[in-house]
Amino acid sequence: MIVLIFELLLLTALLVSSVYWAFLLPPQYPHNVPAVPFWVALIPFFKDVDQSDIFRKYIEGPLHRHGAVKLFFGAQWNILVHRPSYLLEIFKHEDVYQKSGNQKKIPHSVLADFLGDNIISSRGEAWKCYQSVIKPGLQRPFEVDTLANNASLLCGLIETAQKRAGKGGIPVQVLLQRYSVANCAAVLLQTELPTLQSDEVAINALQMAVKREIFKPIFMNFPILDRLPLPGRKRARNMVTAFKNQLKSALVASHVEKPVAGLESDKLGARLLAAMESSLWTEKQFLDNLTVTFVAGQENPQLLMISMLYLLAKHPQVQDQLLDEIRDKAAAAADHDAPLPEAAALQDLPLMTAVIYESLRLYPPIGQLINRRAAKDTMLGGAIYVPRGTYVGYNCYSTNRDAAAWGPAACEFRPERWGDSSESVQKHFRLRRARGEFISFHGGKRACLGERFAMFEMRVTLWVLVGRFRWSLDPGWEDRKTPVGRFCLSSGLFSSFSYPPSFRVI
Ligand code: HEM
């Protein structure tokens, strides 16, 4: 018996050390960049700790000192880059630091099933083909009316929630999700999804259920588990298929009556359908790109809305100044009956634009992304040796708060740092972006294509929500980014708020 126990212990020790040696031991290269211990990724499994505390304690210091670190994520060691000059090099040399999304990195995963091969994760000819269809549909001018109407419906929902809550706070995340889904569906995809009229729109519930499944930290960190025939993962795969098919049906149904001008149209919904119908894309390419435009088109804006409201609630004097700016513009508008000024006039609100950029800077919706792979051995910044095949990513949260670029108050909310006229705010934005110091929309050839829509949507949203309500944080809400007592180190650190604030609105 004792011999058996001894043998078992020996076998376990052997197994553990082989796993450690094969997967968990940091790679030798690059020599001059430290490794964040692999167990840091496991802390949220064992301890109730906020993700910003983990970042500050274990990652921020070495990342800032060395400009990059080795980080264990997605069952492998990656290089996480912070220094703006390194980032510019990565953005510029797409041929060396090639996009390689989950469909390449972990093709067997549920996450890869969900997003597939799409415009964000692909490269080369496939990317050019996806871009030729999607870009014109995202870079057209957008009309104010639909967004204004949706924002007004959102206000109605907030007022109802407010009545129900009495003096308590209102958790607005679900309402903002319904609002951003409605905006994305109607304005970007020209599709009817009545999420503001009903809280039971199946596709919305399905999307939330899918996201809960795919971003479970255990599967994000150890995607090998997706190879096991676990009943929960089978359910998740079925949900993914159902979601994609429902999204396609909604798009098709909304276009059945209307004449579809195909690739001549500047409307994204019609262009996506035409790409499939003309066989430019296979059905799978259509479903993957439809999914990614829907997810990126609604989730990133929604996260930004939460950050903006959170920061305005924490800085009531900025909220007052913004309200003054909105009221002045409204008073100056020629047509006083119009619910909102035209798009061009909305752009000419310097404080509002600065509030949006400053919120994006402090809480970028995509806080960390590791989706590039070195195509050959290379020297990053002439200093860091990156062996071929290494995954390279960036931590936007960290770069956007770099004290060397933004000064000692880098972590503070100071919209005035962007300037006080529309011209200076825009100039500042372009400069910071060109220097790789503000990378919330990424940079270079692969920068976000939805920026124009996102900025427009934020302006309308702020105009209506700040014009109509006064926002403050519910004193009962604990100020942190991760849900209390729940594991939440998921797709990346700091994907804004996974424990969304609860607000009091007056
Ligand atoms: C606040 C809102 C948004 C932020 C912060 C944001 C951020 C980003 C970032 C960081 C990337 C680069 C990803 C990478 O490094 O691989 C990206 C790419 C992209 N985004 Fe956005 N995004 C936002 C809104 C949107 C919206 C509304 C859409 C509309 C569908 C959209 C569509 C895209 C597309 C198509 C790409 C791929 C561009 C390419 O590789 O050619 N984004 N976005």
Coordinates of C-alpha atoms and ligand atoms in Angstrom, one line a residue:
M1 CA 0.0 0.0 0.0
I2 CA 2.8 2.5 1.0
V3 CA 4.6 1.6 -2.2
L4 CA 1.5 2.3 -4.2
I5 CA 1.0 5.7 -2.6
F6 CA 4.7 6.5 -3.1
E7 CA 4.4 5.5 -6.8
L8 CA 1.3 7.7 -7.2
L9 CA 3.0 10.6 -5.6
L10 CA 6.0 10.2 -7.8
L11 CA 3.8 10.0 -10.9
T12 CA 1.9 13.1 -9.9
A13 CA 5.1 15.0 -9.3
L14 CA 6.5 13.8 -12.6
L15 CA 3.3 14.9 -14.4
V16 CA 3.2 18.3 -12.7
S17 CA 6.9 19.0 -13.5
S18 CA 6.4 17.9 -17.1
V19 CA 3.4 20.3 -17.5
Y20 CA 5.4 23.0 -15.8
W21 CA 8.4 22.4 -18.0
A22 CA 6.4 22.1 -21.2
F23 CA 3.9 25.0 -20.8
L24 CA 4.5 27.1 -17.7
L25 CA 8.2 27.8 -17.7
P26 CA 8.8 31.2 -19.2
P27 CA 10.6 31.0 -22.6
Q28 CA 14.3 31.9 -22.7
Y29 CA 13.8 34.7 -25.2
P30 CA 13.6 37.6 -25.1
H31 CA 16.4 37.7 -22.4
N32 CA 15.9 41.4 -21.6
V33 CA 12.2 41.3 -20.8
P34 CA 10.9 39.9 -17.5
A35 CA 8.1 37.3 -17.2
V36 CA 5.0 37.9 -15.2
P37 CA 4.7 34.6 -13.1
F38 CA 2.2 32.3 -14.8
W39 CA 0.2 31.9 -11.5
V40 CA -0.8 35.6 -11.7
A41 CA -3.4 34.4 -14.3
L42 CA -4.8 32.0 -11.7
I43 CA -5.2 34.5 -8.9
P44 CA -8.9 35.3 -9.6
F45 CA -9.7 31.6 -9.3
F46 CA -8.6 31.6 -5.7
K47 CA -8.9 35.1 -4.4
D48 CA -11.6 37.8 -4.6
V49 CA -9.5 40.5 -6.0
D50 CA -10.2 43.4 -8.4
Q51 CA -8.5 43.1 -11.8
S52 CA -7.0 46.6 -11.5
D53 CA -5.3 45.5 -8.3
I54 CA -3.7 42.5 -10.0
F55 CA -2.5 44.7 -12.9
R56 CA -1.0 47.3 -10.5
K57 CA 0.7 44.7 -8.3
Y58 CA 2.2 42.3 -10.8
I59 CA 2.2 43.7 -14.3
E60 CA 2.4 47.4 -14.4
G61 CA 5.9 47.9 -12.9
P62 CA 7.8 45.5 -15.2
L63 CA 5.7 46.5 -18.2
H64 CA 6.6 50.2 -17.7
R65 CA 10.2 49.6 -16.9
H66 CA 11.0 47.3 -19.8
G67 CA 8.4 48.4 -22.3
A68 CA 7.2 44.8 -22.6
V69 CA 6.8 41.6 -20.6
K70 CA 6.3 37.9 -21.1
L71 CA 2.8 37.0 -20.2
F72 CA 1.1 33.6 -19.9
F73 CA -2.4 33.7 -21.5
G74 CA -4.4 31.4 -23.6
A75 CA -2.2 28.4 -22.6
Q76 CA 1.0 30.0 -24.0
W77 CA 3.6 32.6 -23.3
N78 CA 3.2 35.9 -25.2
I79 CA 5.0 39.2 -25.4
L80 CA 2.8 42.0 -24.1
V81 CA 4.0 45.4 -25.3
H82 CA 3.5 48.8 -23.6
R83 CA 6.0 51.2 -25.1
P84 CA 4.5 53.5 -27.8
S85 CA 7.5 53.3 -30.1
Y86 CA 7.3 49.5 -30.1
L87 CA 3.6 49.6 -30.8
L88 CA 4.2 51.9 -33.8
E89 CA 6.6 49.4 -35.2
I90 CA 4.1 46.6 -34.7
F91 CA 1.3 48.6 -36.4
K92 CA 3.6 49.5 -39.3
H93 CA 5.0 46.1 -40.0
E94 CA 1.9 44.1 -40.5
D95 CA 3.9 41.6 -42.7
V96 CA 6.1 40.8 -39.7
Y97 CA 3.6 41.0 -36.8
Q98 CA 0.8 39.3 -38.7
K99 CA -2.7 39.2 -37.4
S100 CA -3.5 35.7 -36.2
G101 CA -6.8 35.5 -34.4
N102 CA -8.4 32.7 -32.4
Q103 CA -9.3 30.8 -35.6
K104 CA -5.6 30.3 -36.0
K105 CA -4.4 30.3 -32.4
I106 CA -7.1 28.0 -30.9
P107 CA -9.1 26.7 -33.8
H108 CA -10.8 24.0 -31.8
S109 CA -12.2 26.5 -29.2
V110 CA -15.8 27.6 -28.8
L111 CA -14.5 31.2 -29.2
A112 CA -13.1 30.4 -32.6
D113 CA -16.5 28.9 -33.6
F114 CA -18.1 32.1 -32.5
L115 CA -16.0 34.7 -34.3
G116 CA -14.5 32.5 -37.0
D117 CA -12.3 34.0 -39.7
N118 CA -13.3 37.7 -39.9
I119 CA -12.1 41.2 -40.9
I120 CA -10.5 41.8 -37.5
S121 CA -8.5 38.6 -37.2
S122 CA -7.6 37.8 -40.8
R123 CA -4.8 39.1 -43.0
G124 CA -3.6 39.2 -46.6
E125 CA -6.0 38.6 -49.4
A126 CA -8.8 37.4 -47.1
W127 CA -8.7 40.7 -45.1
K128 CA -8.6 42.8 -48.3
C129 CA -11.7 41.0 -49.5
Y130 CA -13.6 41.4 -46.2
Q131 CA -12.5 45.1 -46.0
S132 CA -13.7 45.8 -49.6
V133 CA -17.2 44.9 -48.5
I134 CA -17.3 46.2 -44.9
K135 CA -15.4 49.5 -45.1
P136 CA -17.8 51.5 -47.3
G137 CA -20.7 50.4 -45.1
L138 CA -19.0 51.8 -42.0
Q139 CA -17.5 55.0 -43.3
R140 CA -20.6 56.6 -44.7
P141 CA -22.3 59.6 -43.0
F142 CA -24.9 58.5 -40.4
E143 CA -28.2 60.1 -39.8
V144 CA -29.2 61.5 -36.4
D145 CA -32.9 60.6 -36.3
T146 CA -32.7 56.8 -35.6
L147 CA -30.2 57.3 -32.8
A148 CA -32.1 60.2 -31.3
N149 CA -35.3 58.2 -31.3
N150 CA -33.5 55.2 -29.7
A151 CA -32.0 57.5 -27.1
S152 CA -35.4 58.8 -26.2
L153 CA -36.8 55.3 -25.8
L154 CA -33.8 54.6 -23.5
C155 CA -34.7 57.6 -21.4
G156 CA -38.2 56.1 -21.0
L157 CA -36.7 52.8 -19.8
I158 CA -34.5 54.6 -17.4
E159 CA -37.4 56.6 -16.0
T160 CA -39.4 53.4 -15.5
A161 CA -36.4 51.7 -13.7
Q162 CA -36.0 54.8 -11.6
K163 CA -39.6 54.7 -10.4
R164 CA -39.2 51.1 -9.6
A165 CA -36.0 51.6 -7.7
G166 CA -37.4 54.5 -5.6
K167 CA -34.3 56.0 -3.9
G168 CA -32.0 53.1 -4.9
G169 CA -29.6 53.0 -7.7
I170 CA -30.3 51.8 -11.2
P171 CA -28.0 49.2 -12.8
V172 CA -27.9 50.6 -16.3
Q173 CA -25.8 48.0 -18.1
V174 CA -28.7 45.9 -19.4
L175 CA -30.5 49.0 -20.6
L176 CA -27.4 50.2 -22.4
Q177 CA -26.9 46.8 -23.9
R178 CA -30.5 46.9 -25.3
Y179 CA -29.9 50.5 -26.6
S180 CA -26.5 49.7 -28.3
V181 CA -27.9 46.5 -29.9
A182 CA -30.9 48.5 -31.2
N183 CA -28.5 51.2 -32.6
C184 CA -26.1 48.7 -34.2
A185 CA -28.9 46.7 -35.7
A186 CA -30.9 49.7 -37.1
V187 CA -28.1 52.1 -38.1
L188 CA -25.3 49.8 -39.1
L189 CA -27.1 46.7 -40.3
Q190 CA -30.5 48.2 -41.3
T191 CA -32.2 45.4 -39.3
E192 CA -35.2 45.4 -37.0
L193 CA -34.3 44.2 -33.5
P194 CA -36.9 45.8 -31.1
T195 CA -34.7 45.5 -28.0
L196 CA -35.9 48.9 -26.7
Q197 CA -39.5 47.9 -27.1
S198 CA -39.2 44.5 -25.4
D199 CA -36.7 42.9 -23.0
E200 CA -37.5 39.5 -24.5
V201 CA -35.8 39.7 -27.9
A202 CA -34.4 36.2 -28.3
I203 CA -31.2 37.2 -30.1
N204 CA -30.2 39.6 -27.4
A205 CA -30.7 37.0 -24.6
L206 CA -28.8 34.5 -26.7
Q207 CA -25.9 36.8 -27.3
M208 CA -25.5 37.4 -23.6
A209 CA -25.7 33.7 -22.9
V210 CA -23.1 33.0 -25.6
K211 CA -20.7 35.6 -24.1
R212 CA -21.1 34.3 -20.6
E213 CA -20.0 30.8 -21.9
I214 CA -17.2 31.8 -24.2
F215 CA -15.4 34.2 -21.9
K216 CA -15.3 31.8 -19.0
P217 CA -11.7 32.4 -17.7
I218 CA -10.9 28.7 -17.3
F219 CA -11.4 28.2 -21.0
M220 CA -9.7 31.4 -22.0
N221 CA -6.6 30.5 -20.0
F222 CA -6.7 26.8 -20.8
P223 CA -8.4 26.4 -24.2
I224 CA -7.2 22.8 -24.4
L225 CA -10.2 22.0 -22.2
D226 CA -12.4 22.8 -25.2
R227 CA -11.1 19.6 -26.8
L228 CA -12.9 17.6 -24.1
P229 CA -16.5 16.4 -24.8
L230 CA -17.9 18.4 -21.9
P231 CA -21.7 18.8 -22.0
G232 CA -21.5 22.5 -21.1
R233 CA -19.2 23.2 -24.0
K234 CA -21.4 21.2 -26.4
R235 CA -24.3 23.4 -25.2
A236 CA -22.2 26.5 -25.8
R237 CA -21.4 25.4 -29.4
N238 CA -25.1 24.9 -30.1
M239 CA -25.8 28.3 -28.7
V240 CA -23.2 29.8 -31.0
T241 CA -24.7 28.2 -34.0
A242 CA -28.2 29.3 -33.0
F243 CA -27.0 32.9 -32.5
K244 CA -25.4 33.1 -35.9
N245 CA -28.4 31.7 -37.7
Q246 CA -30.8 34.0 -35.9
L247 CA -28.7 37.0 -36.7
K248 CA -28.7 36.0 -40.4
S249 CA -32.5 35.4 -40.4
A250 CA -33.1 38.8 -38.9
L251 CA -30.9 40.5 -41.5
V252 CA -32.5 38.6 -44.4
A253 CA -36.0 39.3 -43.1
S254 CA -35.3 43.0 -42.8
H255 CA -34.1 43.1 -46.4
V256 CA -36.7 40.9 -48.1
E257 CA -39.1 43.7 -48.9
K258 CA -36.5 46.3 -49.8
P259 CA -34.7 46.5 -53.1
V260 CA -31.2 45.4 -52.3
A261 CA -28.7 47.5 -54.2
G262 CA -26.0 44.9 -53.4
L263 CA -22.4 46.1 -53.5
E264 CA -23.5 49.3 -55.0
S265 CA -25.2 50.3 -51.8
D266 CA -23.4 52.1 -49.0
K267 CA -25.4 50.3 -46.4
L268 CA -23.6 47.6 -44.5
G269 CA -26.5 45.1 -44.2
A270 CA -27.1 45.1 -47.9
R271 CA -23.4 44.8 -48.7
L272 CA -22.9 41.8 -46.4
L273 CA -25.9 40.0 -48.0
A274 CA -24.7 40.9 -51.5
A275 CA -21.2 39.5 -50.7
M276 CA -22.8 36.1 -49.9
E277 CA -25.4 36.1 -52.7
S278 CA -22.8 37.0 -55.3
S279 CA -20.5 34.2 -54.0
L280 CA -17.8 36.7 -53.3
W281 CA -18.0 35.2 -49.8
T282 CA -18.9 31.7 -48.7
E283 CA -21.8 31.4 -46.2
K284 CA -19.3 30.8 -43.4
Q285 CA -17.4 34.0 -44.3
F286 CA -20.7 35.9 -44.3
L287 CA -21.8 34.5 -40.9
D288 CA -18.4 35.2 -39.3
N289 CA -18.2 38.7 -40.6
L290 CA -21.8 39.4 -39.7
T291 CA -21.1 38.2 -36.2
V292 CA -18.0 40.2 -35.7
T293 CA -19.5 43.5 -37.0
F294 CA -22.5 42.9 -34.7
V295 CA -20.4 42.1 -31.7
A296 CA -17.8 44.9 -32.2
G297 CA -20.5 47.3 -33.3
Q298 CA -22.5 47.0 -30.2
E299 CA -20.2 45.8 -27.4
N300 CA -17.4 48.4 -27.6
P301 CA -19.8 51.4 -27.7
Q302 CA -21.7 49.9 -24.8
L303 CA -18.6 49.6 -22.7
L304 CA -17.6 53.1 -23.5
M305 CA -21.0 54.5 -22.6
I306 CA -20.6 52.9 -19.1
S307 CA -17.1 54.4 -18.7
M308 CA -18.3 57.8 -19.7
L309 CA -21.2 57.8 -17.3
Y310 CA -19.1 56.4 -14.5
L311 CA -16.5 59.2 -15.0
L312 CA -19.1 62.0 -15.3
A313 CA -20.7 60.7 -12.1
K314 CA -17.4 60.8 -10.3
H315 CA -16.7 64.3 -11.7
P316 CA -19.8 66.3 -11.2
Q317 CA -18.1 69.6 -12.1
V318 CA -17.3 68.2 -15.6
Q319 CA -20.8 67.0 -15.9
D320 CA -22.1 70.5 -15.1
Q321 CA -19.7 72.0 -17.7
L322 CA -20.8 69.5 -20.3
L323 CA -24.5 70.3 -19.6
D324 CA -23.7 74.0 -20.1
E325 CA -22.0 73.2 -23.4
I326 CA -25.0 71.2 -24.5
R327 CA -27.5 73.9 -23.5
D328 CA -25.5 76.7 -25.2
K329 CA -25.4 74.7 -28.4
A330 CA -29.2 73.9 -28.2
A331 CA -29.9 77.6 -27.6
A332 CA -27.8 78.5 -30.6
A333 CA -29.4 76.0 -32.9
A334 CA -31.6 77.6 -35.6
D335 CA -34.4 75.0 -35.3
H336 CA -35.4 74.9 -31.7
D337 CA -37.9 72.2 -32.3
A338 CA -35.4 69.7 -33.6
P339 CA -34.6 67.1 -30.9
L340 CA -30.9 67.2 -31.8
P341 CA -28.6 69.3 -33.9
E342 CA -27.3 67.9 -37.2
A343 CA -24.2 65.7 -37.2
A344 CA -21.8 68.5 -38.1
A345 CA -23.0 70.7 -35.2
L346 CA -22.8 67.8 -32.8
Q347 CA -19.1 67.4 -33.8
D348 CA -18.5 71.0 -32.8
L349 CA -18.7 70.4 -29.0
P350 CA -15.1 70.4 -27.8
L351 CA -15.7 69.4 -24.2
M352 CA -18.0 66.6 -25.2
T353 CA -15.4 65.2 -27.7
A354 CA -12.7 65.6 -25.0
V355 CA -14.9 63.7 -22.5
I356 CA -15.3 60.9 -25.0
Y357 CA -11.5 60.7 -25.7
E358 CA -10.6 60.9 -22.1
S359 CA -13.0 58.1 -21.2
L360 CA -11.6 56.0 -24.1
R361 CA -8.1 56.7 -22.8
L362 CA -8.7 55.7 -19.2
Y363 CA -11.0 52.8 -19.9
P364 CA -10.5 51.5 -23.4
P365 CA -13.2 48.9 -24.3
I366 CA -10.5 46.6 -25.7
G367 CA -8.1 46.8 -22.8
Q368 CA -5.7 44.1 -23.9
L369 CA -5.4 42.1 -27.1
I370 CA -3.0 39.4 -28.1
N371 CA -3.7 38.6 -31.7
R372 CA -0.5 39.0 -33.7
R373 CA 2.2 36.4 -34.4
A374 CA 5.8 37.1 -35.5
A375 CA 6.2 35.7 -39.0
K376 CA 10.0 35.5 -38.6
D377 CA 12.7 36.1 -36.0
T378 CA 12.9 39.8 -35.5
M379 CA 14.2 42.6 -33.2
L380 CA 11.4 44.8 -31.8
G381 CA 12.7 48.3 -31.4
G382 CA 16.2 47.0 -32.2
A383 CA 16.2 45.8 -28.6
I384 CA 13.9 42.9 -28.0
Y385 CA 14.5 39.6 -29.8
V386 CA 11.2 38.1 -30.8
P387 CA 11.5 34.5 -32.0
R388 CA 9.4 33.5 -35.0
G389 CA 6.0 32.1 -34.0
T390 CA 5.7 34.2 -30.8
Y391 CA 2.4 35.8 -30.1
V392 CA 2.6 39.6 -29.5
G393 CA -0.1 41.8 -28.1
Y394 CA -0.7 45.1 -26.5
N395 CA -2.1 46.4 -23.3
C396 CA -4.0 49.5 -24.3
Y397 CA -5.0 50.3 -20.7
S398 CA -1.3 50.6 -19.8
T399 CA -0.1 52.5 -22.8
N400 CA -2.9 55.0 -22.7
R401 CA -1.8 55.8 -19.1
D402 CA 1.9 56.1 -19.7
A403 CA 3.3 58.8 -17.5
A404 CA 6.2 59.5 -19.8
A405 CA 3.7 60.5 -22.5
W406 CA 0.8 61.9 -20.4
G407 CA 2.6 63.3 -17.4
P408 CA 2.3 62.7 -13.7
A409 CA -1.5 63.0 -13.8
A410 CA -1.8 60.3 -16.5
C411 CA -4.3 58.2 -14.5
E412 CA -6.6 61.1 -13.7
F413 CA -9.7 62.1 -15.6
R414 CA -8.8 65.5 -17.1
P415 CA -10.8 66.3 -20.3
E416 CA -9.1 69.7 -20.4
R417 CA -5.8 68.0 -21.4
W418 CA -7.3 67.6 -25.0
G419 CA -7.7 71.4 -25.5
D420 CA -10.6 73.8 -25.5
S421 CA -11.6 74.2 -29.1
S422 CA -12.8 71.5 -31.6
E423 CA -9.6 72.1 -33.7
S424 CA -7.2 71.6 -30.8
V425 CA -9.0 68.5 -29.5
Q426 CA -8.8 66.9 -32.9
K427 CA -5.2 68.0 -33.5
H428 CA -4.3 66.5 -30.1
F429 CA -6.1 63.3 -30.8
R430 CA -4.3 62.9 -34.2
L431 CA -0.9 63.6 -32.7
R432 CA -1.3 61.2 -29.7
R433 CA -2.5 58.5 -32.1
A434 CA 0.3 59.0 -34.6
R435 CA 2.8 58.7 -31.7
G436 CA 1.2 55.4 -30.5
E437 CA 0.3 57.0 -27.1
F438 CA -3.5 56.7 -27.6
I439 CA -4.3 53.4 -29.0
S440 CA -8.0 52.8 -28.1
F441 CA -8.8 52.5 -31.8
H442 CA -5.5 50.8 -32.5
G443 CA -3.4 52.4 -35.3
G444 CA -2.0 52.0 -38.8
K445 CA -3.6 50.1 -41.6
R446 CA -5.6 47.9 -39.2
A447 CA -7.2 50.7 -37.1
C448 CA -10.8 50.5 -36.2
L449 CA -13.2 51.0 -39.0
G450 CA -16.1 51.8 -36.7
E451 CA -14.6 54.8 -35.1
R452 CA -16.7 57.3 -37.1
F453 CA -20.0 55.6 -36.0
A454 CA -18.8 55.1 -32.4
M455 CA -18.0 58.8 -32.0
F456 CA -21.2 59.8 -33.6
E457 CA -23.2 57.4 -31.4
M458 CA -21.4 58.7 -28.2
R459 CA -22.2 62.3 -29.1
V460 CA -25.9 61.6 -29.5
T461 CA -26.0 59.5 -26.4
L462 CA -24.2 62.1 -24.2
W463 CA -26.4 64.9 -25.6
V464 CA -29.6 63.1 -24.6
L465 CA -28.5 61.3 -21.4
V466 CA -26.7 64.3 -19.9
G467 CA -29.3 66.7 -21.2
R468 CA -32.1 64.7 -19.5
F469 CA -30.6 63.3 -16.3
R470 CA -28.1 64.1 -13.6
W471 CA -25.8 61.1 -13.0
S472 CA -24.3 60.1 -9.7
L473 CA -22.9 56.8 -8.4
D474 CA -25.1 54.8 -6.1
P475 CA -23.4 55.1 -2.7
G476 CA -24.2 51.4 -2.1
W477 CA -22.1 50.3 -5.1
E478 CA -18.6 49.2 -4.4
D479 CA -16.1 51.0 -6.6
R480 CA -14.4 48.2 -8.5
K481 CA -14.1 46.7 -11.9
T482 CA -14.6 43.0 -11.2
P483 CA -17.8 41.5 -9.7
V484 CA -17.4 40.7 -6.0
G485 CA -16.7 37.1 -5.3
R486 CA -16.6 36.1 -9.0
F487 CA -13.8 35.1 -11.3
C488 CA -13.4 37.7 -13.9
L489 CA -10.0 37.7 -15.6
S490 CA -11.4 36.9 -19.0
S491 CA -10.7 37.9 -22.6
G492 CA -8.1 40.4 -21.4
L493 CA -7.4 42.6 -18.4
F494 CA -9.5 45.7 -18.1
S495 CA -12.2 45.2 -20.7
S496 CA -13.7 48.2 -19.0
F497 CA -16.3 47.3 -16.4
S498 CA -17.2 43.7 -15.8
Y499 CA -18.9 44.9 -12.6
P500 CA -20.9 47.8 -14.0
P501 CA -21.7 50.7 -11.8
S502 CA -25.1 51.3 -10.4
F503 CA -26.3 55.0 -10.9
R504 CA -28.6 57.4 -9.3
V505 CA -30.3 59.6 -11.9
I506 CA -32.3 62.7 -11.2
Ligands
HEM1 C1 -15.8 52.7 -28.8 C2 -15.9 51.9 -29.7 C3 -14.8 51.1 -30.4 C4 -13.5 50.8 -30.0 C5 -12.8 51.3 -28.8 C6 -13.0 49.9 -31.0 C7 -11.7 49.5 -31.0 C8 -11.1 48.7 -32.0 C9 -9.8 48.2 -32.0 C10 -8.8 48.4 -30.9 C11 -9.5 47.5 -33.2 C12 -8.3 46.8 -33.6 C13 -8.3 45.4 -33.1 C14 -7.0 44.6 -33.2 O1 -6.0 45.1 -32.7 O2 -7.0 43.5 -33.7 C15 -10.8 47.6 -33.9 C16 -10.9 47.1 -35.2 C17 -12.1 47.1 -35.8 N1 -13.3 47.6 -35.4 FE1 -13.6 48.7 -33.7 N2 -13.9 49.7 -32.0 C18 -15.0 50.4 -31.6 C19 -16.2 50.4 -32.3 C20 -16.5 49.7 -33.5 C21 -17.7 49.7 -34.1 C22 -19.0 50.5 -33.7 C23 -17.6 49.0 -35.3 C24 -18.6 48.7 -36.2 C25 -18.9 47.5 -36.7 C26 -16.2 48.5 -35.3 C27 -15.6 47.7 -36.3 C28 -14.3 47.4 -36.3 C29 -13.7 46.7 -37.5 C30 -14.4 46.2 -38.7 C31 -12.3 46.5 -37.2 C32 -11.3 45.8 -38.0 C33 -10.5 46.7 -38.8 C34 -9.4 46.0 -39.7 O3 -8.7 45.2 -39.2 O4 -9.4 46.3 -40.9 N3 -15.6 49.0 -34.2 N4 -11.7 48.3 -33.2

